[in-house]
Every structure is written in structure tokens, then in C-alpha cells.
Amino acid sequence: MKILFVSSEGLPYSKTGGLADVVEALPKALHGMGHEVAILLPRYHGNKITSTLVSSVTVALGDRLRFPAICEGPSVEGVRYFFVDDPAFFDRAQLYGDKTGDYPDNAERFAEFSRAAIEFMKRVWLPDVVHCHDWQSALVPVLLRTQHAADPVVRSLPVVFTIHNLGYQGVFPQEAMRKIGLPDNLFTMDALEFYGKVNFLKGGLIYADYLTTVSRRYAKEIQTPEFGSGLEGVIRNRAERLVGILNGVDYGVWSPEADKLIAQNYSAHNLDGKKACKKDLLAAFKLPEENLERPLIGIVSRFADQKGFDLIAEIAGDLMKENLAIVALGTGQPEYEKLFKAVAEKYSARVGVKIGYDNTLAHKIEAGADMFLMPSRYEPCGLNQIYSLRYGTVPVVRATGGLDDTIQNFGSKTQQGTGFKFEEYDGEALLACVRAALKAYRDPKAWHAVQANGMAKDFSWKTSAAAYVTLYEAAKRARIPRVAGSSK
Ligand code: ADP
Ligand code: GLC
């Protein structure tokens, strides 16, 4: 099968979060199963290309025309990378916005990207199935099923759409419809209209053939008002076409045996190297070596409301009464950056914080920390807790979405379980959970068991990639060929 991924980010070219990891690893796994896979991305700042395939495609955005180029970059392990190249739109310092907020022309940027994606399919690489991700490529199924519904080349293309995060929907004022060239008849409740605004993600949910999200629990949660962000009704209407498929992990990149970015490699059979990694990590954060004796909690995250760090604000004082150390790496909303900086200042001998994005340091934290904390308010899948399992870094997580699906609570009697979970979104519950983890840490036998249980888990892409293939095939069947004569 020829499978095209259309995504606003993907490694090794661009990344703000887990979507980029998935868009790199899933295509590799599909290629390994014998499929032909390509990825179409916007060409951001610094993305190197090898050739320009089409020097300009004409994209109409309302009454204005834009002329992005279609380029190709080096293939990675058999997966081809193509780009929509329009420097004025994409060659910027960040992907979606800066400190002052989202870029004001995001509707136009990603409408152009989606329209160019269809031109790309017609002219360069026609797939058997299209796999779109999040709001930035949600207009692809909308356009295929509406403005391109009579186009004989692409009208029957099946589309699978993955929701990586319902918290980001691409909602714009009504006038965006005209600016991006969508007709008024799509501004209705059963199409893109959402409380008087245009909602890109809603379009994807309505017009794609199949919907997926990245864990089974999140697939259920998003059908409820608590997690549905206003789209729960739309999702419930399509529940028969919604599947939760857990993200996998690329162990070639994220495992203590293979990791090239950590101080010393190690494995489940011999964890000696983990100590060297802890030492190296403390040095990276300029924390004193005496912390080698303390349990070290790691955090790597976007600092967004989703991630639950307001709970840490609630209990920071009590948390730091425990004999522990913390290293945190993240960037995002200023209030959380401030919070972490303040805690690091107050407890400078035991807390290290780095504000920023740093892949090497993320790997060092996975390897060098004893525990990994993710107190998320909601978490569609979450990758860091899965990485942590493999590194023998015990996850302490809130029981939501993919965190709940991937971590089993450790029981000291049974010695079963891979981490520590709490249910209530509440600082006290988080504190109790950390204390349970600390108690296990003080018992070497229990700690060894929880580490070994986690390291033995296999979240490689094999099973999940096969589930996607099944769905691609279902999506193909769902596109009933048009009756003869309807093409005119
Ligand atoms: P989300 O996509 O919601 O941010 P995930 O857990 O799915 O959460 O994925 C986050 C990915 O981004 C992981 O690969 C993680 O290591 C990486 N990451 C997040 N913040 C940073 C950061 N500040 N520096 C380096 N890597 C980061
Ligand atoms: C999103 C989610 C995260 C998920 C990632 C990849 O950004 O917040 O939970 O792991 O997408 O699917």
C-alpha cells in the first residue's frame, strides 16, 4: 500500500511534541512491513532539501493566490520526506507561534499546507490512503470531500485522521472562511462552524473516513464533556469509526542499550551504567553529587496546562520536605516556567531546572533519573512515561488517557506493576503517590522489581502499526467507488 502522512511536524525535521516522534517512527514501522510510505511536512527554518520537484503550485486562498514549491529531502530508512515550501509562511523562528502567542496567520498557513497537499498528491505522489494528524492537516479530508469531490484523481482517496490532542483545535474567527477560500455552506453546525467560529479539527472529525486517537482510554474520554473540549457530541456521532491505537516507541532511539546521548549504556541485565548517568545528569544541572544518594525525580515536558504542573505548585513545600531531588526540563507557558524557576531558587541544592528545548538533556533525564513525573490533567498517550519504563526510570503518573493504559500501579505485596498512579486531579493525591514511590525506593527489592517489570514491557510499534494497516484497509473499503457518470 502507498501511504501518505500529512503532518505539521515530524522528526528529523521539526518537533514541538510527541506528534513529531510518532510521525517519524510509525512510517518507519510501516515501511518495515513492506509498505511504501511518504511524509509531507511544511518546510520550516533550516530544513535541508535535496531537490525541488515542482517549483510552484498555485494555491488559492480566497481571492489571493500563493505559489509554494514542492521539495524533497533525503529519505530516512526507506521513508520519503516531501515539503511544502513557502518561506514567508514557514521559514520562521518557531512552528506555530512565539512568546506573544499563536502566529496570527495560522489559518492561512495551514489551509495553504492542506491545499498544497492535495496538489502534491495529484502531481507528485498519489497514495492509496492519506493519514492526517491534528488540526493543522484536518482540512485535507474536508477539501477532498467537498471542493475536490468531483476530481477524478483524488475524490476517492480514503483518509484516516488521528487526534493527538483535542486541546488544540485550530479555531479562528468566521472571516477566516473567506480568507482561506472555503464556501459559506461549510459554515454550518454539521460542518466547520463551532460557536460562531471556524474549527479546523471539527472538519477533520466529520469528513475523515476513520478517526483514531492515541490510546484506548483517551478514545473513551473524548466522548465525554470533561475531555471533549466541546467536540464530544461530534465525536460520539462518529464513535463507530473511532479507534484508540496506542503509540509505540522507537527503541532504536529511546533505550539505554542504544542511546548515544547518555553517559553510559546499560540494560535490564546490568543497571550499573544508570549510576554513571545519574552522576552525569546531576552535573548537567550543576547539582551537588550528594544527590546521588537521594531519589531523583525527572521531568521533561511542554509547560502547558495539560501537563498538570499546577498540582506541583499546590504541594511544592510538602514535596520538598521529602528527602528527594528534582531535575526539570521544559518550556512553554510563563507561569510554569516561573514556578519551576522559583522552586529551583528556593531549593537550589536539590532542584535543577532548565527552561528550553534540549533533546540531549531529555535523553540524559530519562537515563539518569530514578523516577519520571507526569501529573497530567489529560494525556492522549504520552511518550515519556513509555521511554522511562525502558530506562528503568519509574513513572509516577496521573491515571488518565495513555498514562493509565501504559502504567500499572505497583503493589508491594504482589511485586507486580510498573509505576505509581493517582486518580484525583489534586495536589494531595499527587503527594501521596510520590510518597508511595519513595517508600518503594527505600526497599531495594521492591525497587528492583518495579524497575525490572517496566524494562520488560514492549511498546515497540509492531502491534500498533499492524492496527493502522487494518484501519487503512477498512478506510479503502469505506470509499465506495462512485457510480459511472458521476465524474462529470
Ligand atoms: P506532548 O506531545 O503532549 O508534548 P509526549 O509525551 O507525547 O507529550 O511527547 C513529548 C515529546 O517531546 C517527548 O519526546 C519529549 O522527550 C519531548 N520534549 C518535550 N519537551 C521537551 C524539552 N523541553 N526538551 C526536549 N524534549 C522535549
Ligand atoms: C500529543 C499528546 C501526547 C501524545 C502525542 C503523540 O501531543 O499530548 O499525549 O503522546 O500527541 O501522539
XYZ file of C-alpha atoms and ligand atoms in Angstrom:
527
model
C 0.000 0.000 0.000
C 1.133 3.591 -0.665
C 0.585 5.593 2.484
C 0.984 9.365 2.743
C 1.385 11.073 6.114
C 0.390 14.737 6.091
C 1.591 16.394 9.268
C 2.660 19.788 10.570
C 5.694 18.303 12.334
C 7.880 15.235 12.097
C 11.399 14.236 13.044
C 14.156 14.517 11.972
C 12.989 17.874 10.591
C 10.648 19.541 13.061
C 9.263 18.902 16.516
C 7.362 20.577 19.316
C 5.983 17.423 20.956
C 5.164 13.743 20.674
C 3.431 14.105 17.294
C 6.870 14.515 15.704
C 8.124 11.300 17.312
C 5.081 9.395 16.049
C 5.354 10.814 12.528
C 8.936 9.598 12.399
C 8.521 6.178 13.965
C 5.204 4.888 12.601
C 6.185 5.368 8.923
C 9.465 3.515 9.593
C 7.489 0.626 11.079
C 5.055 0.612 8.132
C 7.951 0.635 5.691
C 9.401 -2.321 7.586
C 6.144 -4.171 6.930
C 6.614 -3.700 3.199
C 4.535 -0.562 2.560
C 5.587 2.466 0.568
C 5.459 5.464 2.871
C 5.975 9.194 2.382
C 5.637 12.143 4.729
C 4.588 15.634 3.677
C 5.649 18.445 6.031
C 5.850 22.227 5.843
C 9.432 23.290 5.167
C 10.458 25.152 8.315
C 13.599 27.105 9.085
C 16.737 25.067 8.435
C 15.043 22.055 6.817
C 17.512 20.820 4.188
C 16.224 19.606 0.843
C 17.824 17.627 -1.958
C 15.617 18.732 -4.842
C 12.733 20.921 -5.881
C 10.143 18.762 -7.636
C 7.607 21.424 -8.584
C 8.816 25.000 -8.479
C 5.368 26.396 -7.873
C 1.881 25.051 -7.333
C -0.964 27.524 -7.408
C -2.957 27.601 -4.205
C -5.998 29.839 -3.953
C -6.638 31.307 -0.538
C -9.818 33.287 -1.043
C -9.131 35.981 -3.587
C -5.351 35.694 -3.183
C -3.039 33.215 -4.836
C 0.079 31.724 -3.277
C 2.733 29.678 -5.018
C 4.510 27.235 -2.713
C 7.099 24.853 -4.130
C 7.149 21.095 -3.554
C 10.555 19.791 -2.491
C 12.071 16.541 -1.377
C 14.583 15.841 1.379
C 16.786 12.792 1.944
C 14.861 9.586 2.631
C 15.256 8.079 6.080
C 15.281 4.280 6.299
C 13.236 3.992 3.126
C 10.654 6.638 4.076
C 10.443 9.598 1.691
C 10.163 13.162 3.015
C 8.454 15.854 0.958
C 7.901 19.505 1.815
C 5.557 22.342 1.047
C 7.953 25.264 0.716
C 6.667 28.800 1.218
C 9.302 30.725 3.203
C 7.043 33.655 4.071
C 4.703 31.237 5.828
C 7.003 28.583 7.253
C 10.594 29.805 7.469
C 10.071 31.369 10.880
C 11.705 31.050 14.281
C 9.014 28.685 15.601
C 6.426 26.316 14.154
C 3.134 27.710 15.430
C 3.800 30.908 17.322
C 6.114 32.811 19.613
C 6.052 34.118 23.173
C 3.299 36.572 22.267
C 1.017 33.721 21.167
C -0.001 31.860 18.023
C 1.006 33.368 14.696
C -1.977 35.456 13.553
C -1.993 33.876 10.078
C -2.117 30.223 11.220
C -5.452 29.643 9.461
C -3.931 30.716 6.148
C -0.647 28.877 6.778
C -2.243 25.514 7.386
C -5.004 25.998 4.823
C -2.260 26.550 2.267
C -0.427 23.485 3.539
C -3.580 21.341 3.197
C -4.446 22.663 -0.246
C -0.854 22.150 -1.392
C -1.020 18.591 -0.013
C -3.810 17.791 -2.450
C -1.888 19.321 -5.364
C 1.112 17.268 -4.258
C -0.930 14.067 -4.381
C -2.230 14.877 -7.838
C 1.107 15.841 -9.313
C 3.865 14.077 -7.428
C 2.895 11.134 -5.271
C -0.601 9.672 -5.402
C -1.155 7.452 -2.352
C -3.693 4.681 -1.724
C -4.505 6.172 1.645
C -3.881 9.505 3.350
C -3.137 9.728 7.071
C -3.641 13.203 8.562
C -2.764 14.393 12.059
C -4.288 17.065 14.285
C -5.937 20.325 13.250
C -3.119 21.532 11.015
C -3.899 18.918 8.352
C -7.607 18.495 9.158
C -8.663 20.474 6.095
C -7.292 17.737 3.810
C -10.338 15.452 4.266
C -12.654 18.497 4.207
C -11.259 19.633 0.863
C -11.201 16.137 -0.636
C -14.852 15.529 0.223
C -16.142 18.989 -0.736
C -14.196 21.170 -3.164
C -12.458 18.151 -4.742
C -15.469 15.815 -4.616
C -15.725 15.787 -8.394
C -11.988 15.496 -9.028
C -11.476 12.037 -10.559
C -7.867 11.729 -9.366
C -8.320 12.327 -5.655
C -12.023 12.205 -4.843
C -11.964 8.561 -3.744
C -8.841 8.766 -1.634
C -9.502 7.296 1.800
C -8.466 9.422 4.767
C -7.569 8.299 8.266
C -7.375 11.128 10.760
C -5.534 10.892 14.085
C -6.366 13.064 17.063
C -3.159 13.519 19.031
C -4.567 16.217 21.243
C -8.114 17.538 21.396
C -6.937 20.551 23.362
C -5.673 22.186 20.152
C -8.407 22.588 17.543
C -7.431 25.395 15.183
C -10.326 27.731 15.949
C -10.481 31.006 14.015
C -12.926 33.904 13.517
C -15.623 33.447 10.898
C -13.831 35.698 8.398
C -11.128 33.010 8.092
C -13.600 31.107 5.862
C -13.277 33.763 3.171
C -9.537 34.205 3.696
C -8.857 30.521 3.089
C -11.402 30.140 0.328
C -13.999 27.924 1.952
C -17.618 28.403 0.882
C -20.295 29.635 3.303
C -22.181 26.362 3.040
C -19.397 24.778 5.123
C -20.033 27.268 7.914
C -22.806 25.183 9.460
C -23.198 23.169 12.633
C -22.760 19.894 10.794
C -19.545 21.114 9.150
C -16.903 23.605 10.356
C -18.937 26.065 12.414
C -18.218 25.957 16.150
C -19.875 28.525 18.419
C -19.744 31.189 15.728
C -16.161 30.392 14.719
C -14.383 28.088 12.250
C -12.972 24.898 13.743
C -10.465 23.029 11.553
C -10.301 19.957 13.786
C -14.077 19.583 13.698
C -13.846 19.397 9.912
C -11.368 16.540 10.176
C -13.601 14.686 12.623
C -16.573 14.968 10.298
C -15.024 14.346 6.895
C -12.344 11.687 7.513
C -13.280 8.077 6.800
C -11.836 6.771 10.058
C -10.714 8.517 13.217
C -8.085 7.309 15.583
C -6.629 8.597 18.772
C -3.519 7.525 20.568
C -4.793 5.388 23.439
C -7.937 3.413 24.181
C -8.766 5.296 27.323
C -8.459 8.681 25.598
C -10.753 7.383 22.829
C -13.406 6.930 25.517
C -12.596 10.103 27.434
C -13.019 12.407 24.437
C -16.631 11.299 24.139
C -17.364 12.991 27.483
C -17.816 16.706 28.282
C -14.866 16.620 30.686
C -12.351 15.738 27.972
C -14.218 16.514 24.740
C -13.400 20.250 24.679
C -16.820 20.933 23.155
C -16.420 18.330 20.401
C -17.662 15.334 22.415
C -21.002 15.325 20.561
C -19.304 15.324 17.156
C -17.016 12.515 18.284
C -19.863 10.465 19.757
C -21.654 10.725 16.416
C -18.646 9.096 14.804
C -17.879 6.634 17.589
C -18.307 3.669 15.252
C -15.477 5.000 13.147
C -13.174 5.867 16.065
C -10.398 3.564 17.258
C -7.842 4.039 20.045
C -4.426 2.807 18.906
C -1.640 3.213 21.419
C 1.506 4.951 20.231
C 4.598 2.830 20.021
C 8.165 3.777 20.733
C 11.292 3.674 18.600
C 13.646 1.676 20.807
C 16.439 2.327 18.315
C 16.378 5.903 19.635
C 14.942 5.516 23.136
C 16.590 2.671 25.017
C 19.517 2.577 27.441
C 21.259 -0.050 25.292
C 21.205 2.002 22.084
C 21.132 5.606 23.325
C 24.099 7.573 22.015
C 23.356 10.658 24.097
C 23.793 9.236 27.592
C 26.932 8.905 29.729
C 26.968 5.107 29.813
C 24.802 2.461 28.185
C 23.113 -0.145 30.333
C 20.426 -2.792 30.133
C 17.930 -4.683 32.250
C 20.602 -7.311 32.961
C 23.054 -4.810 34.328
C 21.933 -1.443 35.598
C 25.410 -0.293 36.664
C 25.545 2.311 33.908
C 22.477 4.019 35.319
C 24.517 5.338 38.221
C 27.013 6.958 35.841
C 24.055 8.504 34.017
C 22.699 9.913 37.276
C 26.073 11.443 38.084
C 26.296 12.956 34.609
C 22.754 14.306 34.893
C 23.427 15.981 38.235
C 26.497 17.585 36.690
C 24.437 18.783 33.699
C 22.136 20.589 36.146
C 25.056 21.700 38.345
C 23.590 19.904 41.340
C 25.925 18.627 44.085
C 26.961 14.981 43.991
C 25.457 14.313 47.414
C 22.189 13.984 45.473
C 23.436 10.637 44.165
C 22.125 9.223 47.448
C 18.684 10.812 47.059
C 15.900 9.608 44.785
C 15.970 11.869 41.740
C 12.695 12.812 40.037
C 12.882 13.792 36.358
C 10.505 15.959 34.333
C 10.651 16.622 30.582
C 7.649 18.427 29.240
C 5.955 21.156 27.366
C 4.878 23.531 30.110
C 1.175 23.686 29.294
C -1.987 23.469 31.432
C -2.461 19.944 30.091
C 0.607 18.684 31.930
C -0.659 19.247 35.479
C 2.156 21.296 36.964
C -0.286 23.482 38.860
C -0.519 20.469 41.191
C 3.177 20.841 41.948
C 2.566 24.494 42.794
C -0.040 23.350 45.352
C 2.273 20.996 47.195
C 5.826 22.183 46.481
C 6.539 22.896 50.162
C 5.448 19.441 51.366
C 7.070 17.714 48.428
C 10.419 19.282 49.232
C 10.145 18.155 52.867
C 10.804 14.681 51.484
C 14.423 13.736 51.016
C 14.420 13.924 47.226
C 15.909 15.853 44.328
C 14.282 17.085 41.104
C 15.514 17.927 37.624
C 13.067 19.546 35.211
C 13.419 20.439 31.542
C 10.670 22.290 29.756
C 9.393 25.363 28.065
C 6.023 26.938 27.447
C 3.548 28.961 29.466
C 5.371 31.624 31.506
C 3.545 30.807 34.765
C 5.029 27.296 34.820
C 8.477 28.489 33.835
C 8.241 30.912 36.751
C 7.041 28.200 39.107
C 9.913 25.865 38.311
C 12.464 28.669 38.487
C 11.147 29.714 41.895
C 11.328 26.154 43.292
C 14.860 25.762 41.905
C 15.912 29.009 43.513
C 14.472 28.110 46.888
C 15.876 24.567 46.938
C 18.968 25.195 44.859
C 20.925 22.240 46.306
C 18.239 19.719 45.324
C 16.299 21.148 42.378
C 17.680 21.887 38.935
C 15.639 23.489 36.162
C 16.404 24.191 32.564
C 13.955 26.283 30.597
C 14.233 25.374 26.953
C 14.107 22.570 24.444
C 17.086 20.204 24.604
C 16.902 16.703 23.140
C 20.234 15.533 24.590
C 19.225 16.610 28.060
C 15.852 14.863 27.617
C 17.723 11.605 26.996
C 20.026 12.214 29.978
C 16.990 12.721 32.219
C 15.343 9.517 31.011
C 18.524 7.612 31.827
C 19.774 9.384 34.940
C 16.605 9.977 36.961
C 15.146 7.382 39.322
C 11.537 8.395 38.756
C 9.739 10.277 36.000
C 6.831 12.531 36.930
C 3.808 13.186 34.680
C 0.863 14.528 36.689
C -1.138 15.395 33.543
C -4.636 16.821 33.696
C -5.229 14.858 30.491
C -2.799 12.872 28.335
C -3.845 11.406 24.976
C -0.938 8.956 25.044
C 2.248 10.375 26.472
C 5.585 9.077 25.301
C 7.961 9.963 28.103
C 6.432 7.505 30.557
C 6.903 4.772 27.953
C 10.502 5.828 27.344
C 11.021 5.893 31.118
C 9.883 2.302 31.510
C 12.643 1.107 29.227
C 15.289 3.144 31.078
C 14.320 1.701 34.458
C 13.128 5.169 35.460
C 9.919 4.523 37.321
C 6.907 6.566 36.128
C 4.790 8.452 38.654
C 1.684 9.461 36.722
C -1.908 10.539 36.933
C -4.310 7.791 35.815
C -5.623 9.448 32.667
C -5.567 8.661 28.930
C -2.482 6.851 27.747
C -0.777 7.203 31.135
C -3.447 4.956 32.596
C -3.238 2.497 29.688
C 0.541 2.110 29.819
C 1.339 2.092 33.545
C 0.188 -0.477 36.096
C 0.270 0.525 39.726
C 2.978 -1.275 41.695
C 1.813 -3.407 44.600
C 4.354 -4.128 47.324
C 2.681 -7.433 48.188
C 2.402 -8.786 44.673
C 5.587 -7.060 43.431
C 3.633 -6.567 40.202
C 3.224 -3.272 38.395
C 5.430 -0.800 36.551
C 4.879 2.551 38.253
C 2.795 4.662 40.593
C -0.550 6.214 39.687
C -3.015 8.588 41.278
C -6.610 9.219 40.242
C -7.880 12.535 41.608
C -6.591 15.703 39.995
C -5.434 17.049 43.291
C -2.140 18.039 44.926
C -2.643 15.776 47.953
C -3.225 12.766 45.706
C -0.032 13.562 43.810
C 1.881 13.905 47.075
C 0.585 10.579 48.387
C 1.593 8.934 45.123
C 5.134 10.346 45.256
C 5.370 9.146 48.856
C 4.346 5.635 47.801
C 7.087 5.707 45.172
C 9.634 6.948 47.720
C 8.680 4.147 50.088
C 9.294 1.573 47.382
C 12.583 3.289 46.527
C 13.798 2.740 50.082
C 13.158 -1.004 49.710
C 15.791 -2.238 47.226
C 13.926 -5.459 46.474
C 10.692 -3.652 45.643
C 12.536 -1.034 43.619
C 14.388 -3.625 41.633
C 11.053 -5.371 40.925
C 9.250 -2.261 39.699
C 12.207 -1.311 37.510
C 12.516 -4.810 36.064
C 8.765 -5.031 35.405
C 8.884 -1.786 33.442
C 12.021 -2.620 31.496
C 10.480 -5.898 30.362
C 7.494 -4.167 28.723
C 7.448 -3.957 24.951
C 5.813 -0.912 23.386
C 7.513 -1.199 20.016
C 5.452 -0.126 17.011
C 4.837 -3.626 15.645
C 1.361 -4.197 17.071
C 0.156 -0.630 16.639
C 1.467 -0.323 13.080
C -0.439 -3.505 12.186
C -3.596 -1.973 13.696
C -3.153 1.093 11.466
C -2.778 -1.112 8.385
C -6.051 -2.843 9.236
C -7.670 0.556 9.502
C -6.170 1.843 6.243
C -7.692 -1.191 4.570
C -11.064 -0.532 6.184
C -10.867 3.094 5.048
C -10.211 1.945 1.490
C -13.270 -0.317 1.626
C -15.340 2.525 3.066
C -14.720 4.653 -0.015
C -17.314 3.101 -2.248
C -16.346 3.711 -5.865
C -18.553 6.367 -7.455
C -21.081 5.146 -10.000
C -20.075 5.677 -13.609
C -21.057 9.040 -14.934
C -20.740 10.945 -11.696
C -17.313 12.215 -12.611
C -18.581 14.950 -14.916
P 3.296 16.027 24.118
O 3.266 15.594 22.705
O 1.954 16.306 24.679
O 4.237 17.156 24.368
P 4.514 13.407 24.648
O 4.869 12.766 25.940
O 3.739 12.620 23.695
O 3.831 14.789 25.005
O 5.835 13.777 23.862
C 6.725 14.737 24.241
C 7.989 14.572 23.423
O 8.655 15.823 23.373
C 8.964 13.609 24.018
O 9.745 13.026 23.002
C 9.814 14.516 24.906
O 11.076 13.972 25.179
C 9.893 15.757 24.074
N 10.054 17.001 24.819
C 9.089 17.713 25.442
N 9.608 18.825 25.990
C 10.930 18.822 25.709
C 12.010 19.704 26.001
N 11.828 20.807 26.702
N 13.234 19.376 25.540
C 13.426 18.243 24.828
N 12.448 17.375 24.533
C 11.209 17.656 24.954
C 0.037 14.818 21.779
C -0.342 14.359 23.169
C 0.513 13.246 23.700
C 0.781 12.200 22.624
C 1.368 12.868 21.391
C 1.662 11.881 20.269
O 0.854 15.911 21.739
O -0.384 15.419 24.091
O -0.126 12.648 24.807
O 1.671 11.221 23.112
O 0.467 13.808 20.896
O 0.527 11.163 19.868
